[in-house]
Coordinates of C-alpha atoms and ligand atoms in Angstrom, one line a residue:
X109 CA 0.0 0.0 0.0
X110 CA 1.3 3.5 -0.8
X111 CA 0.6 6.1 1.9
X112 CA 0.8 9.6 0.6
X113 CA 2.5 12.0 2.9
X114 CA 1.5 14.9 0.7
X115 CA 5.1 15.3 -0.6
X116 CA 5.1 15.3 -4.4
X117 CA 6.8 12.3 -6.1
X118 CA 9.7 13.3 -8.2
X119 CA 10.8 11.6 -11.3
X120 CA 14.4 11.4 -12.4
X121 CA 16.1 10.7 -9.0
X122 CA 19.8 10.5 -9.7
X123 CA 20.4 6.8 -9.3
X124 CA 23.0 6.0 -6.7
X125 CA 24.0 9.6 -6.3
X126 CA 22.8 10.2 -2.8
X127 CA 26.4 10.0 -1.4
X128 CA 28.0 12.3 -3.8
X129 CA 27.1 14.9 -6.4
X130 CA 27.7 14.3 -10.1
X131 CA 30.6 16.4 -11.5
X132 CA 28.4 19.0 -13.2
X133 CA 28.8 22.7 -12.9
X134 CA 25.0 23.5 -12.4
X135 CA 22.9 23.6 -9.3
X136 CA 21.5 20.1 -9.3
X137 CA 19.8 18.3 -6.5
X138 CA 19.3 14.7 -5.5
X139 CA 16.0 14.5 -7.4
X140 CA 17.2 15.4 -10.8
X141 CA 16.2 19.1 -10.8
X142 CA 18.5 21.9 -11.9
X143 CA 18.1 25.4 -10.5
X144 CA 18.5 28.2 -13.0
X145 CA 16.2 30.8 -11.5
X146 CA 17.8 32.9 -8.7
X147 CA 15.8 34.9 -6.2
X148 CA 17.9 37.5 -4.4
X149 CA 16.6 39.2 -1.3
X150 CA 18.1 42.7 -1.2
X151 CA 16.7 43.7 2.2
X152 CA 14.6 42.3 5.0
X153 CA 13.0 45.7 5.6
X154 CA 9.7 46.8 4.3
X155 CA 7.4 49.9 4.4
X156 CA 4.2 47.8 4.4
X157 CA 3.0 45.3 7.0
X158 CA 1.0 42.8 5.0
X159 CA -0.8 40.6 7.5
X160 CA 0.1 37.4 5.6
X161 CA 3.9 38.3 5.7
X162 CA 4.9 40.7 8.5
X163 CA 3.8 41.4 12.1
X164 CA 2.2 44.8 12.8
X165 CA 5.4 46.0 14.6
X166 CA 7.8 44.7 11.9
X167 CA 10.7 42.4 12.7
X168 CA 14.2 42.9 14.2
X169 CA 15.9 44.2 11.1
X170 CA 19.4 43.2 10.0
X171 CA 22.1 45.7 10.9
X172 CA 23.8 47.4 7.9
X173 CA 26.9 45.3 8.1
X174 CA 24.9 42.0 8.4
X175 CA 23.2 42.7 5.0
X176 CA 25.2 42.1 1.9
X177 CA 26.7 45.1 0.2
X178 CA 26.1 45.9 -3.5
X179 CA 29.6 44.5 -4.3
X180 CA 28.9 41.3 -2.5
X181 CA 25.5 40.9 -4.2
X182 CA 26.9 41.4 -7.7
X183 CA 29.8 39.0 -7.0
X184 CA 27.3 36.3 -6.0
X185 CA 25.1 36.9 -9.0
X186 CA 28.2 36.8 -11.2
X187 CA 29.2 33.4 -9.7
X188 CA 25.6 32.3 -10.3
X189 CA 25.4 33.2 -13.9
X190 CA 29.0 32.5 -14.9
X191 CA 29.7 29.3 -13.0
X192 CA 26.4 27.8 -11.9
X193 CA 24.0 28.1 -14.9
X194 CA 21.7 30.8 -13.4
X195 CA 19.7 32.3 -16.2
X196 CA 17.0 34.4 -14.5
X197 CA 17.6 36.7 -11.5
X198 CA 14.7 38.2 -9.6
X199 CA 15.4 40.8 -6.9
X200 CA 13.0 40.8 -4.0
X201 CA 12.9 41.3 -0.3
X202 CA 11.5 42.7 2.0
X203 CA 11.0 45.7 -0.2
X204 CA 13.8 46.0 -2.8
X205 CA 13.0 49.6 -3.6
X206 CA 14.2 50.5 -0.1
X207 CA 17.7 50.0 -1.3
X208 CA 19.3 53.2 -2.4
X209 CA 21.8 51.3 -4.5
X210 CA 19.2 49.2 -6.4
X211 CA 19.8 50.9 -9.8
X212 CA 23.5 50.4 -9.4
X213 CA 23.0 46.7 -8.6
X214 CA 20.8 46.2 -11.6
X215 CA 23.1 48.0 -14.0
X216 CA 26.1 45.9 -12.8
X217 CA 24.1 42.6 -13.1
X218 CA 22.9 43.6 -16.6
X219 CA 26.6 43.9 -17.6
X220 CA 27.3 40.3 -16.6
X221 CA 28.1 37.6 -19.2
X222 CA 26.0 35.7 -20.0
X223 CA 23.5 38.5 -19.5
X224 CA 20.8 37.2 -17.1
X225 CA 17.1 38.1 -17.4
X226 CA 16.5 40.6 -14.6
X227 CA 13.2 41.2 -12.9
X228 CA 12.0 42.8 -9.7
X229 CA 9.2 41.9 -7.2
X230 CA 8.0 45.0 -5.4
X231 CA 5.1 46.7 -3.6
X232 CA 5.7 49.6 -6.0
X233 CA 5.9 52.3 -3.3
X234 CA 8.4 54.8 -4.6
X235 CA 8.4 53.1 -8.0
X236 CA 6.8 56.2 -9.7
X237 CA 10.1 58.1 -9.4
X238 CA 12.4 55.2 -10.1
X239 CA 10.8 53.2 -12.9
X240 CA 12.6 54.9 -15.7
X241 CA 16.1 54.7 -14.2
X242 CA 15.5 51.0 -13.4
X243 CA 14.5 50.3 -17.0
X244 CA 17.5 52.3 -18.2
X245 CA 19.8 50.3 -15.9
X246 CA 18.7 47.1 -17.6
X247 CA 15.7 45.8 -15.6
X248 CA 13.6 43.7 -17.9
X249 CA 10.3 43.1 -16.1
X250 CA 8.5 43.8 -12.9
X251 CA 6.0 42.1 -10.6
X252 CA 3.9 44.3 -8.4
X253 CA 2.0 43.0 -5.3
X254 CA -1.5 44.5 -5.1
X255 CA -4.3 42.8 -3.1
X256 CA -7.1 45.3 -3.3
X257 CA -8.2 48.3 -5.3
X258 CA -10.1 49.8 -2.4
X259 CA -8.2 52.1 0.0
X260 CA -9.9 50.6 3.1
X261 CA -9.3 47.0 2.2
X262 CA -5.7 47.8 1.1
X263 CA -5.2 49.3 4.5
X264 CA -6.6 46.2 6.2
X265 CA -4.3 43.9 4.3
X266 CA -1.1 46.0 4.4
X267 CA -1.8 48.1 7.5
X268 CA -0.6 51.2 5.5
X269 CA -2.6 53.8 3.5
X270 CA -0.6 53.7 0.3
X271 CA -2.9 52.4 -2.4
X272 CA -2.5 55.5 -4.6
X273 CA 1.2 55.3 -4.5
X274 CA 1.1 51.7 -5.6
X275 CA -1.2 52.5 -8.5
X276 CA 1.1 55.4 -9.6
X277 CA 4.1 53.0 -9.4
X278 CA 2.3 50.5 -11.7
X279 CA 1.5 53.2 -14.2
X280 CA 5.1 54.5 -14.2
X281 CA 6.4 51.0 -14.7
X282 CA 4.2 50.5 -17.7
X283 CA 5.2 53.9 -19.2
X284 CA 8.9 52.9 -18.7
X285 CA 8.4 49.7 -20.7
X286 CA 8.8 47.3 -17.8
X287 CA 6.1 45.1 -19.1
X288 CA 4.5 42.7 -19.3
X289 CA 3.6 43.7 -15.7
X290 CA 2.5 40.9 -13.5
X291 CA 0.3 41.8 -10.5
X292 CA 0.5 39.4 -7.5
X293 CA -2.6 39.2 -5.3
X294 CA -3.0 37.1 -2.2
X295 CA -6.6 36.6 -1.3
X296 CA -7.6 36.4 2.3
X297 CA -11.0 34.9 3.3
X298 CA -13.5 37.6 4.4
X299 CA -11.0 40.4 3.7
X300 CA -10.4 40.8 0.0
X301 CA -11.6 37.5 -1.6
X302 CA -14.8 39.2 -2.8
X303 CA -12.5 41.4 -5.0
X304 CA -11.2 38.5 -7.1
X305 CA -13.2 39.4 -10.2
X306 CA -12.7 43.1 -9.8
X307 CA -8.9 42.7 -9.6
X308 CA -8.9 40.6 -12.8
X309 CA -11.2 43.1 -14.6
X310 CA -8.9 46.0 -13.7
X311 CA -5.7 44.0 -14.7
X312 CA -7.1 43.0 -18.0
X313 CA -8.2 46.6 -18.7
X314 CA -4.7 47.8 -18.0
X315 CA -3.1 45.1 -20.0
X316 CA -1.4 43.5 -16.9
X317 CA -1.3 39.8 -16.0
X318 CA -2.9 39.1 -12.7
X319 CA -1.7 36.1 -10.7
X320 CA -3.6 34.9 -7.6
X321 CA -1.2 33.4 -5.1
X322 CA -2.4 30.9 -2.6
X323 CA -1.5 32.1 0.9
X324 CA 1.4 30.0 2.3
X325 CA 2.3 29.4 6.0
X326 CA 5.1 32.0 5.9
X327 CA 3.5 34.8 8.0
X328 CA 5.4 36.0 11.0
X329 CA 2.3 35.8 13.2
X330 CA 1.7 32.1 12.4
X331 CA -2.0 32.6 11.8
X332 CA -2.2 30.6 8.5
X333 CA -4.7 27.8 8.5
X334 CA -5.1 25.3 5.7
X335 CA -8.8 25.0 6.4
X336 CA -9.5 28.8 6.0
X337 CA -7.2 29.8 3.2
X338 CA -8.5 30.7 -0.3
X339 CA -7.5 27.9 -2.6
X340 CA -7.0 27.8 -6.4
X341 CA -10.3 26.0 -6.7
X342 CA -12.0 28.8 -4.7
X343 CA -10.4 31.4 -7.1
X344 CA -11.8 29.5 -10.1
X345 CA -15.2 29.4 -8.4
X346 CA -15.1 33.1 -7.6
X347 CA -14.3 34.0 -11.2
X348 CA -16.7 31.6 -12.8
X349 CA -19.8 33.9 -12.9
X350 CA -17.7 36.7 -14.5
X351 CA -15.1 35.1 -16.7
X352 CA -14.6 32.0 -18.9
X353 CA -11.2 30.4 -18.2
X354 CA -9.5 28.4 -20.9
X355 CA -6.1 26.8 -20.0
X356 CA -3.2 28.2 -21.9
X357 CA -1.8 25.3 -23.9
X358 CA 1.9 26.3 -23.8
X359 CA 4.0 24.2 -21.4
X360 CA 4.6 25.7 -18.0
X361 CA 8.4 25.3 -18.3
X362 CA 9.0 25.6 -14.6
X363 CA 6.8 28.6 -14.1
X364 CA 4.8 28.5 -10.8
X365 CA 1.6 29.9 -12.3
X366 CA -1.0 27.8 -14.1
X367 CA -2.1 30.2 -16.8
X368 CA -5.6 30.7 -18.4
X369 CA -7.1 32.9 -21.0
X370 CA -9.8 34.8 -19.2
X371 CA -12.7 36.2 -21.2
X372 CA -15.4 38.3 -19.6
X373 CA -18.9 36.8 -19.8
X374 CA -20.6 40.2 -20.1
X375 CA -20.1 40.4 -23.8
X376 CA -17.6 43.3 -23.5
X377 CA -14.9 41.3 -25.3
X378 CA -12.5 41.9 -22.4
X379 CA -9.8 39.2 -22.5
X380 CA -6.3 38.4 -21.5
X381 CA -4.1 36.0 -19.4
X382 CA -4.5 35.2 -15.7
X383 CA -2.4 33.0 -13.6
X384 CA -3.1 31.0 -10.4
X385 CA -0.2 30.0 -8.2
X386 CA -1.4 27.0 -6.2
X387 CA 1.7 26.4 -4.1
X388 CA -0.4 24.8 -1.3
X389 CA -3.1 22.8 -3.0
X390 CA -1.4 21.9 -6.4
X391 CA 2.3 22.1 -5.6
X392 CA 4.9 22.3 -8.4
X393 CA 7.9 21.3 -6.4
X394 CA 8.5 18.5 -8.9
X395 CA 9.6 21.1 -11.5
X396 CA 11.1 23.7 -9.1
X397 CA 14.0 25.6 -10.6
X398 CA 14.7 28.1 -7.8
X399 CA 17.6 28.9 -5.6
X400 CA 17.4 31.7 -3.1
X401 CA 19.8 34.1 -1.4
X402 CA 18.7 35.9 1.7
X403 CA 19.7 39.5 2.4
X404 CA 22.5 38.3 4.7
X405 CA 23.9 36.0 2.1
X406 CA 22.6 32.5 2.9
X407 CA 21.5 30.0 0.3
X408 CA 18.0 28.6 0.8
X409 CA 17.2 25.7 -1.5
X410 CA 13.5 25.9 -0.8
X411 CA 11.1 28.6 0.7
X412 CA 10.3 26.0 3.4
X413 CA 13.8 24.9 4.2
X414 CA 14.8 24.6 7.9
X415 CA 18.5 24.8 7.0
X416 CA 20.6 27.5 5.2
X417 CA 24.1 27.7 3.9
X418 CA 26.0 30.8 4.8
X419 CA 28.1 32.3 1.9
X420 CA 28.7 35.7 3.5
X421 CA 31.4 34.3 5.9
X422 CA 33.3 32.9 2.9
X423 CA 32.8 36.1 0.9
X424 CA 34.3 38.1 3.7
X425 CA 37.1 35.8 4.7
X426 CA 38.7 35.8 1.2
X427 CA 37.3 32.6 -0.3
X428 CA 37.7 32.5 -4.1
X429 CA 34.8 32.2 -6.5
X430 CA 35.3 28.5 -7.1
X431 CA 35.0 27.7 -3.3
X432 CA 31.9 29.8 -3.0
X433 CA 30.4 28.1 -6.1
X434 CA 31.1 24.7 -4.5
X435 CA 29.4 25.7 -1.3
X436 CA 26.3 26.9 -3.2
X437 CA 26.2 23.6 -5.2
X438 CA 26.4 21.6 -1.9
X439 CA 23.5 23.6 -0.5
X440 CA 21.3 22.9 -3.5
X441 CA 22.2 19.2 -3.6
X442 CA 20.3 19.0 -0.3
X443 CA 17.2 20.6 -1.6
X444 CA 14.2 18.7 -0.3
X445 CA 11.8 16.8 -2.6
X446 CA 8.9 19.0 -1.7
X447 CA 7.6 21.4 0.9
X448 CA 5.3 18.8 2.5
X449 CA 2.6 21.4 3.4
X450 CA -0.1 18.7 3.5
X451 CA 2.0 16.4 5.6
X452 CA 0.7 16.3 9.2
X453 CA 4.3 16.7 10.4
X454 CA 4.8 19.9 8.5
X455 CA 6.6 22.6 10.5
X456 CA 6.5 26.2 9.4
X457 CA 10.1 27.6 8.9
X458 CA 11.4 30.0 11.5
X459 CA 11.9 32.8 8.9
X460 CA 8.8 34.5 7.5
X461 CA 8.4 35.5 3.9
X462 CA 9.9 39.0 4.1
X463 CA 13.0 37.6 5.8
X464 CA 13.5 34.9 3.2
X465 CA 12.8 36.8 0.0
X466 CA 9.5 35.9 -1.7
Ligands
LIG222 N1 7.8 43.5 -0.9 C1 7.8 43.0 -2.2 C2 6.4 42.6 -2.6 O1 5.5 42.6 -1.7 O2 6.1 42.4 -3.8 C3 8.7 41.8 -2.4 C4 8.7 40.8 -1.3 S1 7.2 39.9 -1.0 C5 7.8 38.8 0.3 C6 7.1 38.9 -2.5 C7 5.8 38.2 -2.7 O3 5.5 37.3 -1.7 C8 4.6 39.2 -2.8 O4 3.9 39.0 -4.0 C9 3.7 38.7 -1.6 O5 2.4 38.9 -1.9 C10 4.1 37.3 -1.5 N2 3.9 36.7 -0.1 C11 4.3 37.2 1.1 N3 3.9 36.5 2.1 C12 3.2 35.4 1.5 C13 2.5 34.3 2.0 N4 2.4 34.0 3.3 N5 1.9 33.5 1.1 C14 2.0 33.7 -0.2 N6 2.6 34.8 -0.8 C15 3.2 35.6 0.1
LIG223 FE1 6.4 43.9 2.6 FE2 6.1 42.5 0.4 FE3 5.9 41.4 2.9 FE4 4.0 43.0 2.0 S1 4.5 41.1 1.1 S2 5.0 43.1 4.1 S3 5.1 44.4 0.8 S4 7.7 42.2 2.0

């Protein structure tokens, strides 16, 4: 009898390789996956306090010297793209726009060979004045988090009254050519789930791609509950009276979102693409291609890891690039098969989303 522990089964386990890694330059793991998509957290700080991410009072922030400098970040990204097969780099946080040296970091990463694809995940506060310089520095695309179009609900989710600034930021990003813009929305039951169709209508009208993200147990307050979260199936049901959804045929190719062509049922002809990221109820760990760096320079092989590998100490004690690359490979080799969220023994990681880098 097979008893499912809720951990996805993975094909392509490297036969007999559990005791040692194959001699390959890439970031491979014991289950045959190769990480080519790097998420770099530029800071643990944020100017919002989204309830599903941060506590109301914030967190004990890293000291300036604990966080990686621009030079250290660019050096790690260079090792990633030159030696480890990283092809996409997404800057995140915390709130990456809080870094005064963001444009410099992007420009230096855009000059690397081979040139990685560069994107940013941001809450867009302050983006209005920086979108053009970010695009000029070489930023290719942007994802903006926006959970409500109503000031009161926005305030309830983020605990800050900044909706207008976010909307201005989105418009500036579009004007600067940072599209296609993806809008990330986390739906919370009884708070903003009623806005699911309105958010999609707005995104389609603006020409942005909305992605609904299932809430994961990565909130600092540990209030997440599997039984009360809004699932991908709930999202489809909420949209059904307003939009027809036809699955996009193109292969997902490691992307977390399942994409649909949404067409309004009101005869207006409004149509476009929408994504649903069902990390909890329809996990995609089997095809995960991510590796993560925290703001203090540790590798996390999975959002839900309980272990990390510190690269900052090596960076600062004079290790050469080859030694750092080898440490990084070793960390990724230990990547777990899956997050096991549906496993009764699942334990939420100590770090919350803002401190990992979402
Ligand atoms: N501050 C930036 C922002 O909000 O876009 C970047 C960092 S934030 C941690 C990155 C993404 O993680 C956001 O889209 C946010 O909605 C998502 N996120 C944060 N906590 C989450 C949670 N518990 N479950 C699912 N997504 C979460
Ligand atoms: Fe800040 Fe992003 Fe977390 Fe919201 S989701 S608190 S904007 S880091």
